[in-house]
C-alpha cells in the first residue's frame, strides 16, 4: 500500500489521527497533545467517554447537547485537533448559526455533520 512506499507518510498520518500516542515505532509523535489539550480531552472523556485517540473524529450525535453545554463542548473542542465532528440530533444543532459558530470555534475542523467545511464558511466565520 501507500505506506510501504512512504513509511514517513505512515508516521505522519498515524500521529495526526492518534494524537494521544507518544510515539510510533520509536519515533516521537510531533502532534502529541499539550497539557491544555489533555485537560480538554479529559473533560470530553468524563462527559462523553471520548478517548485521547478518538479526538480527530468525534461523534456526539444525539447526546442532548444544548445551550450553555454547547458552548462548553465547543470550548473544549477548540483546543483539540478535531478534523471531523458529528453533532446532529442535538438541540444545539438547531441553533441559528450553529454551523458558523462551530467552524469559528474549532479551527482544525474539516468536516461537520458529514459535510465538508468550505473556504467560504471559514471566511464568513471570521466576520
Coordinates of C-alpha atoms in Angstrom, one line a residue:
X1 CA 0.0 0.0 0.0
X2 CA 0.9 3.7 0.1
X3 CA 2.7 3.4 3.5
X4 CA 5.0 0.7 2.2
X5 CA 6.3 3.1 -0.4
X6 CA 6.4 6.0 2.1
X7 CA 7.0 5.0 5.7
X8 CA 7.3 8.6 6.8
X9 CA 3.8 9.2 5.4
X10 CA 2.6 6.4 7.7
X11 CA 4.1 8.0 10.7
X12 CA 2.7 11.4 9.8
X13 CA -0.8 10.1 9.2
X14 CA -0.8 7.8 12.2
X15 CA 0.3 10.6 14.6
X16 CA -2.1 13.1 13.1
X17 CA -5.1 10.7 13.6
X18 CA -3.9 9.5 17.0
X19 CA -2.6 12.5 18.9
X20 CA -2.7 10.6 22.2
X21 CA 0.2 8.4 21.1
X22 CA 3.6 9.5 22.5
X23 CA 5.5 7.7 19.7
X24 CA 5.1 5.3 16.8
X25 CA 7.8 2.8 16.0
X26 CA 10.1 4.6 18.5
X27 CA 9.7 7.9 16.6
X28 CA 8.2 10.7 18.8
X29 CA 4.8 12.0 17.8
X30 CA 5.2 15.6 16.6
X31 CA 1.4 16.1 17.1
X32 CA 1.1 14.8 20.7
X33 CA -1.3 16.6 22.9
X34 CA -0.2 19.6 25.0
X35 CA -1.2 19.9 28.7
X36 CA -4.1 22.2 27.8
X37 CA -5.3 19.7 25.1
X38 CA -5.1 16.9 27.7
X39 CA -7.3 18.9 30.0
X40 CA -9.9 19.4 27.2
X41 CA -9.7 15.7 26.3
X42 CA -10.2 14.6 29.9
X43 CA -13.4 16.8 30.1
X44 CA -14.7 15.2 26.9
X45 CA -13.8 11.8 28.3
X46 CA -15.6 12.5 31.6
X47 CA -18.8 13.8 29.9
X48 CA -18.9 11.7 26.7
X49 CA -16.4 8.8 27.1
X50 CA -14.2 10.1 24.3
X51 CA -10.7 8.7 24.5
X52 CA -7.5 10.5 23.6
X53 CA -7.2 8.7 20.2
X54 CA -10.7 9.5 19.2
X55 CA -10.4 13.2 19.0
X56 CA -9.7 13.5 15.3
X57 CA -13.1 12.1 14.6
X58 CA -15.7 12.9 17.2
X59 CA -19.3 11.6 17.2
X60 CA -21.6 13.5 19.6
X61 CA -24.8 12.6 17.7
X62 CA -27.9 12.5 19.9
X63 CA -26.1 13.5 23.1
X64 CA -28.7 16.1 24.0
X65 CA -26.2 19.0 23.9
X66 CA -27.9 22.3 24.1
X67 CA -27.4 26.0 25.0
X68 CA -24.7 26.5 27.6
X69 CA -23.5 22.9 27.3
X70 CA -22.9 23.6 23.6
X71 CA -20.6 26.5 24.4
X72 CA -18.6 24.3 26.9
X73 CA -18.3 21.5 24.4
X74 CA -17.1 23.8 21.7
X75 CA -14.6 25.5 24.1
X76 CA -13.1 22.1 24.9
X77 CA -13.1 21.1 21.2
X78 CA -11.4 24.4 20.2
X79 CA -8.2 23.2 22.0
X80 CA -8.1 19.9 20.2
X81 CA -7.1 18.8 16.6
X82 CA -10.6 17.8 15.7
X83 CA -10.9 17.0 12.0
X84 CA -14.4 15.6 11.8
X85 CA -17.3 16.4 14.2
X86 CA -20.8 14.9 14.1
X87 CA -23.4 16.7 16.3
X88 CA -26.7 16.0 14.5
X89 CA -29.8 15.2 16.6
X90 CA -28.8 17.6 19.4
X91 CA -30.9 20.7 20.3
X92 CA -27.7 22.7 19.7
X93 CA -27.6 21.7 16.0
X94 CA -30.9 23.6 15.7
X95 CA -29.5 26.9 17.0
X96 CA -29.4 29.6 14.4
X97 CA -25.8 30.0 13.2
X98 CA -24.8 26.6 14.7
X99 CA -22.5 25.6 11.9
X100 CA -20.8 29.0 11.7
X101 CA -20.3 29.0 15.5
X102 CA -18.7 25.5 15.4
X103 CA -16.4 26.4 12.5
X104 CA -15.4 29.6 14.2
X105 CA -14.5 27.8 17.5
X106 CA -12.9 24.6 16.2
X107 CA -10.3 26.0 13.8
X108 CA -9.0 22.5 12.8
X109 CA -12.4 21.3 11.7
X110 CA -12.6 20.0 8.1
X111 CA -16.0 18.3 8.2
X112 CA -19.1 19.0 10.3
X113 CA -22.1 16.6 10.3
X114 CA -20.8 14.8 7.3
X115 CA -20.4 17.9 5.2
X116 CA -17.0 19.5 4.3
X117 CA -16.2 22.8 5.8
X118 CA -15.8 25.2 2.9
X119 CA -13.4 28.0 2.5
X120 CA -16.4 30.4 2.2
X121 CA -17.6 29.1 5.6
X122 CA -14.2 29.8 7.1
X123 CA -14.2 33.4 5.7
X124 CA -17.7 34.0 6.9
X125 CA -17.0 32.6 10.3
X126 CA -14.2 35.1 10.8
X127 CA -16.6 38.0 10.4

